[in-house]
Short mmCIF file of C-alpha atoms in Angstrom, two decimals:
data_model
loop_
_atom_site.label_atom_id
_atom_site.label_comp_id
_atom_site.label_asym_id
_atom_site.label_seq_id
_atom_site.Cartn_x
_atom_site.Cartn_y
_atom_site.Cartn_z
CA MET A 2 1.10 24.34 5.13
CA GLY A 3 1.42 25.66 1.56
CA LYS A 4 -1.54 26.99 -0.38
CA ASN A 5 -1.27 24.14 -2.88
CA LYS A 6 -1.62 21.52 -0.14
CA LEU A 7 -4.54 23.35 1.41
CA LYS A 8 -6.21 23.46 -1.99
CA LYS A 9 -5.78 19.72 -2.43
CA PHE A 10 -7.12 18.93 1.04
CA GLY A 11 -10.12 21.13 0.36
CA GLU A 12 -10.73 19.56 -3.02
CA MET A 13 -10.52 16.06 -1.59
CA GLU A 14 -13.31 16.90 0.81
CA THR A 15 -15.55 17.06 -2.26
CA PHE A 16 -14.48 13.66 -3.65
CA PHE A 17 -17.07 10.95 -2.99
CA ASN A 18 -14.39 8.26 -2.76
CA VAL A 19 -12.03 9.90 -0.24
CA PHE A 20 -12.31 9.47 3.54
CA GLN A 21 -10.00 11.65 5.64
CA TYR A 22 -9.72 10.35 9.18
CA PRO A 23 -6.67 11.40 11.17
CA TYR A 24 -6.68 10.12 14.74
CA SER A 25 -8.47 13.16 16.16
CA ARG A 26 -11.46 12.73 13.85
CA LEU A 27 -11.56 8.97 14.32
CA LYS A 28 -11.58 9.37 18.10
CA ALA A 29 -14.37 11.95 17.94
CA GLU A 30 -16.60 10.27 15.36
CA GLY A 31 -15.61 6.64 14.85
CA PHE A 32 -15.93 5.22 11.34
CA ALA A 33 -19.39 4.21 10.17
CA LEU A 34 -18.26 2.13 7.16
CA ARG A 35 -16.27 -0.37 9.24
CA GLY A 36 -17.65 -3.77 8.27
CA LYS A 37 -19.92 -2.14 5.67
CA TRP A 38 -17.59 -1.19 2.82
CA ASN A 39 -19.17 -3.69 0.46
CA SER A 40 -22.80 -3.05 1.31
CA GLU A 41 -22.79 0.71 1.79
CA PHE A 42 -19.97 2.10 -0.35
CA PHE A 43 -19.07 -0.28 -3.18
CA LYS A 44 -22.59 -1.75 -3.35
CA ASN A 45 -21.32 -5.21 -4.27
CA ASP A 46 -19.78 -8.33 -2.72
CA ASN A 47 -16.46 -8.17 -4.59
CA PRO A 48 -13.21 -8.77 -2.66
CA ILE A 49 -11.58 -5.74 -1.02
CA VAL A 50 -7.88 -5.13 -1.69
CA LEU A 51 -5.83 -2.53 0.21
CA GLU A 52 -2.76 -0.63 -0.94
CA LEU A 53 -0.95 0.49 2.20
CA GLY A 54 1.30 3.52 1.98
CA CYS A 55 -0.29 4.19 -1.39
CA GLY A 56 1.42 7.54 -2.04
CA LYS A 57 -0.16 8.91 -5.18
CA GLY A 58 -2.34 5.82 -5.53
CA GLU A 59 -0.92 4.55 -8.82
CA TYR A 60 -1.21 0.90 -7.88
CA ALA A 61 -4.71 1.22 -6.46
CA VAL A 62 -5.92 3.00 -9.60
CA GLY A 63 -4.00 0.71 -11.95
CA LEU A 64 -5.35 -2.45 -10.33
CA ALA A 65 -8.88 -1.06 -10.23
CA LYS A 66 -8.75 -0.48 -13.97
CA LYS A 67 -7.55 -4.01 -14.65
CA TYR A 68 -9.94 -5.71 -12.24
CA PRO A 69 -13.43 -4.18 -12.21
CA ASP A 70 -14.63 -7.23 -10.26
CA ARG A 71 -12.55 -6.24 -7.22
CA ASN A 72 -12.63 -3.20 -4.93
CA PHE A 73 -9.45 -1.28 -4.13
CA ILE A 74 -8.69 1.13 -1.31
CA GLY A 75 -5.48 3.16 -1.09
CA VAL A 76 -4.39 4.06 2.44
CA ASP A 77 -1.88 6.76 3.37
CA ILE A 78 -1.55 9.66 5.80
CA LYS A 79 -0.12 12.01 3.15
CA GLY A 80 -3.20 13.61 1.65
CA ALA A 81 -1.37 15.90 -0.78
CA ARG A 82 0.09 12.83 -2.48
CA MET A 83 -3.13 10.84 -2.42
CA TRP A 84 -4.90 13.66 -4.25
CA THR A 85 -3.36 12.56 -7.55
CA GLY A 86 -4.95 9.10 -7.64
CA ALA A 87 -8.15 10.33 -6.02
CA ARG A 88 -8.64 13.04 -8.60
CA GLN A 89 -7.78 10.71 -11.48
CA SER A 90 -10.29 8.09 -10.33
CA VAL A 91 -13.02 10.71 -9.92
CA ASP A 92 -12.27 12.26 -13.32
CA GLU A 93 -12.46 8.84 -14.95
CA GLY A 94 -15.68 7.85 -13.19
CA MET A 95 -14.21 4.83 -11.42
CA THR A 96 -16.49 3.24 -8.83
CA ASN A 97 -14.29 0.40 -7.54
CA VAL A 98 -11.52 2.47 -5.97
CA ALA A 99 -11.47 4.59 -2.81
CA PHE A 100 -8.89 6.35 -0.66
CA LEU A 101 -8.53 6.50 3.09
CA ARG A 102 -6.28 9.13 4.69
CA THR A 103 -5.23 7.88 8.08
CA ASN A 104 -2.35 6.24 9.94
CA ILE A 105 -1.82 2.60 8.95
CA GLU A 106 -1.43 1.77 12.66
CA LEU A 107 -5.19 2.47 12.98
CA ILE A 108 -6.24 0.19 10.12
CA ASN A 109 -8.29 -2.18 12.27
CA GLU A 110 -10.51 0.76 13.23
CA PHE A 111 -11.63 1.05 9.60
CA PHE A 112 -12.06 -2.59 8.60
CA ALA A 113 -13.83 -5.42 10.39
CA PRO A 114 -12.47 -8.97 10.80
CA ASN A 115 -12.42 -10.88 7.47
CA GLU A 116 -13.36 -7.75 5.50
CA VAL A 117 -10.12 -7.57 3.47
CA ALA A 118 -8.96 -10.20 0.97
CA GLU A 119 -5.49 -8.91 0.05
CA ILE A 120 -2.96 -6.26 1.03
CA TRP A 121 -0.40 -4.63 -1.27
CA ILE A 122 2.61 -2.88 0.27
CA THR A 123 4.26 -0.95 -2.53
CA PHE A 124 7.67 0.67 -2.09
CA PRO A 125 7.38 1.62 1.60
CA ASP A 126 10.06 3.29 3.67
CA PRO A 127 12.30 0.34 4.71
CA GLN A 128 12.64 1.78 8.24
CA MET A 129 16.14 0.34 8.63
CA LYS A 130 16.51 1.59 12.22
CA LYS A 131 13.03 0.88 13.60
CA VAL A 132 11.71 -2.65 13.12
CA ASN A 133 8.29 -1.88 14.61
CA LYS A 134 7.69 0.74 11.92
CA ARG A 135 8.36 -1.64 9.02
CA LEU A 136 5.10 -2.44 7.29
CA THR A 137 6.13 -6.10 6.99
CA SER A 138 7.18 -6.46 10.64
CA VAL A 139 5.56 -8.93 13.02
CA ARG A 140 3.82 -6.01 14.70
CA PHE A 141 2.07 -5.07 11.47
CA GLN A 142 1.48 -8.68 10.43
CA ASN A 143 -0.50 -9.18 13.62
CA LEU A 144 -2.45 -6.01 12.86
CA TYR A 145 -3.28 -7.22 9.35
CA ARG A 146 -4.57 -10.48 10.79
CA GLN A 147 -7.34 -8.56 12.49
CA ILE A 148 -8.86 -7.52 9.16
CA LEU A 149 -7.75 -10.15 6.62
CA ARG A 150 -9.76 -13.17 5.56
CA PRO A 151 -8.33 -16.53 6.69
CA ASP A 152 -5.13 -17.23 4.76
CA GLY A 153 -5.22 -13.69 3.39
CA ILE A 154 -2.63 -12.64 0.83
CA ILE A 155 0.06 -9.98 1.28
CA HIS A 156 2.23 -8.57 -1.51
CA LEU A 157 5.45 -6.61 -1.02
CA LYS A 158 7.04 -4.79 -3.94
CA THR A 159 10.21 -2.88 -3.06
CA ASP A 160 13.43 -1.45 -4.42
CA SER A 161 15.11 -1.85 -1.00
CA PRO A 162 17.55 -4.77 -0.58
CA PHE A 163 17.30 -4.24 3.18
CA LEU A 164 13.51 -4.54 3.35
CA TYR A 165 13.45 -7.44 0.92
CA THR A 166 16.02 -9.39 2.96
CA TYR A 167 14.21 -8.66 6.20
CA THR A 168 10.81 -9.69 4.83
CA HIS A 169 12.21 -12.80 3.14
CA GLU A 170 13.69 -13.93 6.46
CA MET A 171 10.51 -13.10 8.38
CA VAL A 172 8.42 -15.18 5.98
CA ARG A 173 10.93 -18.06 5.93
CA LEU A 174 11.42 -18.15 9.70
CA ASN A 175 7.68 -18.27 10.34
CA ARG A 176 7.08 -20.83 7.58
CA LEU A 177 4.41 -18.74 5.91
CA ALA A 178 3.20 -20.14 2.61
CA THR A 179 4.85 -18.22 -0.22
CA ASP A 180 3.68 -18.03 -3.83
CA VAL A 181 6.45 -15.81 -5.21
CA ASP A 182 9.80 -14.64 -3.83
CA THR A 183 12.28 -12.94 -6.15
CA ASP A 184 14.98 -10.31 -5.78
CA ASP A 185 14.82 -9.35 -9.49
CA LEU A 186 11.21 -9.34 -10.61
CA TYR A 187 11.59 -8.15 -14.18
CA HIS A 188 14.33 -10.65 -15.02
CA SER A 189 12.64 -13.56 -13.25
CA GLY A 190 10.02 -14.41 -15.86
CA LEU A 191 7.42 -14.14 -13.10
CA ALA A 192 6.01 -10.69 -13.84
CA ASP A 193 2.39 -10.87 -14.97
CA ASP A 194 -0.13 -8.20 -15.93
CA ILE A 195 -0.56 -7.18 -12.28
CA LEU A 196 3.13 -6.90 -11.53
CA GLU A 197 3.78 -5.03 -14.76
CA ILE A 198 2.03 -1.97 -13.28
CA ARG A 199 4.96 0.35 -12.68
CA THR A 200 4.73 3.54 -10.66
CA PHE A 201 6.63 6.62 -11.74
CA TYR A 202 9.15 6.06 -8.95
CA GLU A 203 9.55 2.43 -9.93
CA ARG A 204 10.41 3.40 -13.49
CA GLN A 205 12.99 5.84 -12.12
CA TRP A 206 14.55 3.16 -9.92
CA LEU A 207 14.72 0.76 -12.85
CA ALA A 208 16.37 3.48 -14.93
CA ARG A 209 19.02 3.77 -12.20
CA GLY A 210 19.77 0.07 -12.58
CA LEU A 211 18.07 -1.02 -9.36
CA THR A 212 16.23 -4.32 -9.31
CA ILE A 213 12.68 -4.64 -8.05
CA LYS A 214 12.01 -7.24 -5.38
CA TYR A 215 8.66 -8.95 -4.88
CA ILE A 216 7.25 -11.38 -2.32
CA LYS A 217 3.71 -12.75 -2.18
CA TRP A 218 2.75 -14.74 0.90
CA HIS A 219 -0.25 -16.03 2.84
CA LEU A 220 -0.86 -14.91 6.40
CA ASP A 221 -2.58 -17.63 8.35
CA ALA A 222 -4.47 -16.91 11.56
CA GLU A 223 -2.72 -19.44 13.81
CA THR A 224 1.06 -19.14 13.59
CA THR A 225 2.73 -17.26 16.44
CA LEU A 226 5.02 -14.95 14.53
CA VAL A 227 8.57 -14.15 15.65
CA GLU A 228 11.01 -11.54 14.42
CA PRO A 229 14.13 -12.72 12.57
CA ASP A 230 17.31 -12.18 14.58
CA ILE A 231 19.77 -11.37 11.80
CA GLU A 232 22.14 -8.60 10.84
CA ILE A 233 21.18 -6.98 7.53
CA GLU A 234 23.41 -4.64 5.55
CA HIS A 235 21.81 -1.23 5.16
CA ASP A 236 20.92 0.07 1.72
CA THR A 237 23.83 1.96 0.21
CA TYR A 238 21.84 4.28 -2.06
CA ARG A 239 19.44 7.12 -1.40
CA SER A 240 15.93 6.55 -2.63
CA PHE A 241 13.96 9.24 -4.43
CA SER A 242 11.94 11.62 -2.33
CA ARG A 243 8.33 10.68 -2.98
CA GLY A 244 7.25 14.29 -2.79
CA THR A 245 9.40 15.54 -5.67
CA LEU A 246 8.29 13.44 -8.62
CA GLU A 247 5.00 13.14 -10.46
CA THR A 248 3.06 10.21 -11.83
CA ASP A 249 0.89 11.33 -14.70
CA LYS A 250 1.59 14.28 -17.00
CA LYS A 251 -2.13 14.91 -17.28
CA TYR A 252 -2.16 16.14 -13.68
CA GLN A 253 1.33 17.66 -13.53
CA ASN A 254 0.21 21.26 -13.82
CA ASP A 255 -2.05 20.84 -10.79
CA ILE A 256 0.61 19.52 -8.42
#
């Protein structure tokens, strides 16, 4: 591991709003805030919103700024990326945003039933070869059910035609209530102040002429979900490496 990454990991240990729990630590210690995020960390009863695969945490920080009456938690296993949003939120004195470094597969170990109101999945790896690793797959939907409130909301924002098509079919096949479903968000007339938050990578994709896809659906607690059995054409372009670009010039010299 490079010195820069080690420095970031060490610095994050000093951030009050960062919790680093890889599987080994979780197994050894458990997680004391499970079911107590509102009462013991945020000190309020505001809804909790997760950003899964948060990368540098741009959406979590951006949403937290817009909505001080909600609590936001960015989740990712890549701590060196997460450092950017974590440091920015600490520097700006934000108290309604936190970061959790762990595997998303372990999410129900960190949140109790009904503790989460909404989930954002922003530009994840489409996992074109491995359905069970897709963050919108039935496997993950059933995991989210363990922590979401009844009829909880899930948002997907993606540049991937493959992942959009897969998720659209999964939602349609299972007759999940859908509020928004578009394959060209910024030409749909549907983008609002939330959706107008654009990550650095998103701006780069838009500059390349790629459209941004967005689906917002409700995950009920009763439906037995099934995977769509369809052939989907693989994406024909190569996405940006998320480790090579930066989000905010203010922090660029530190990355």
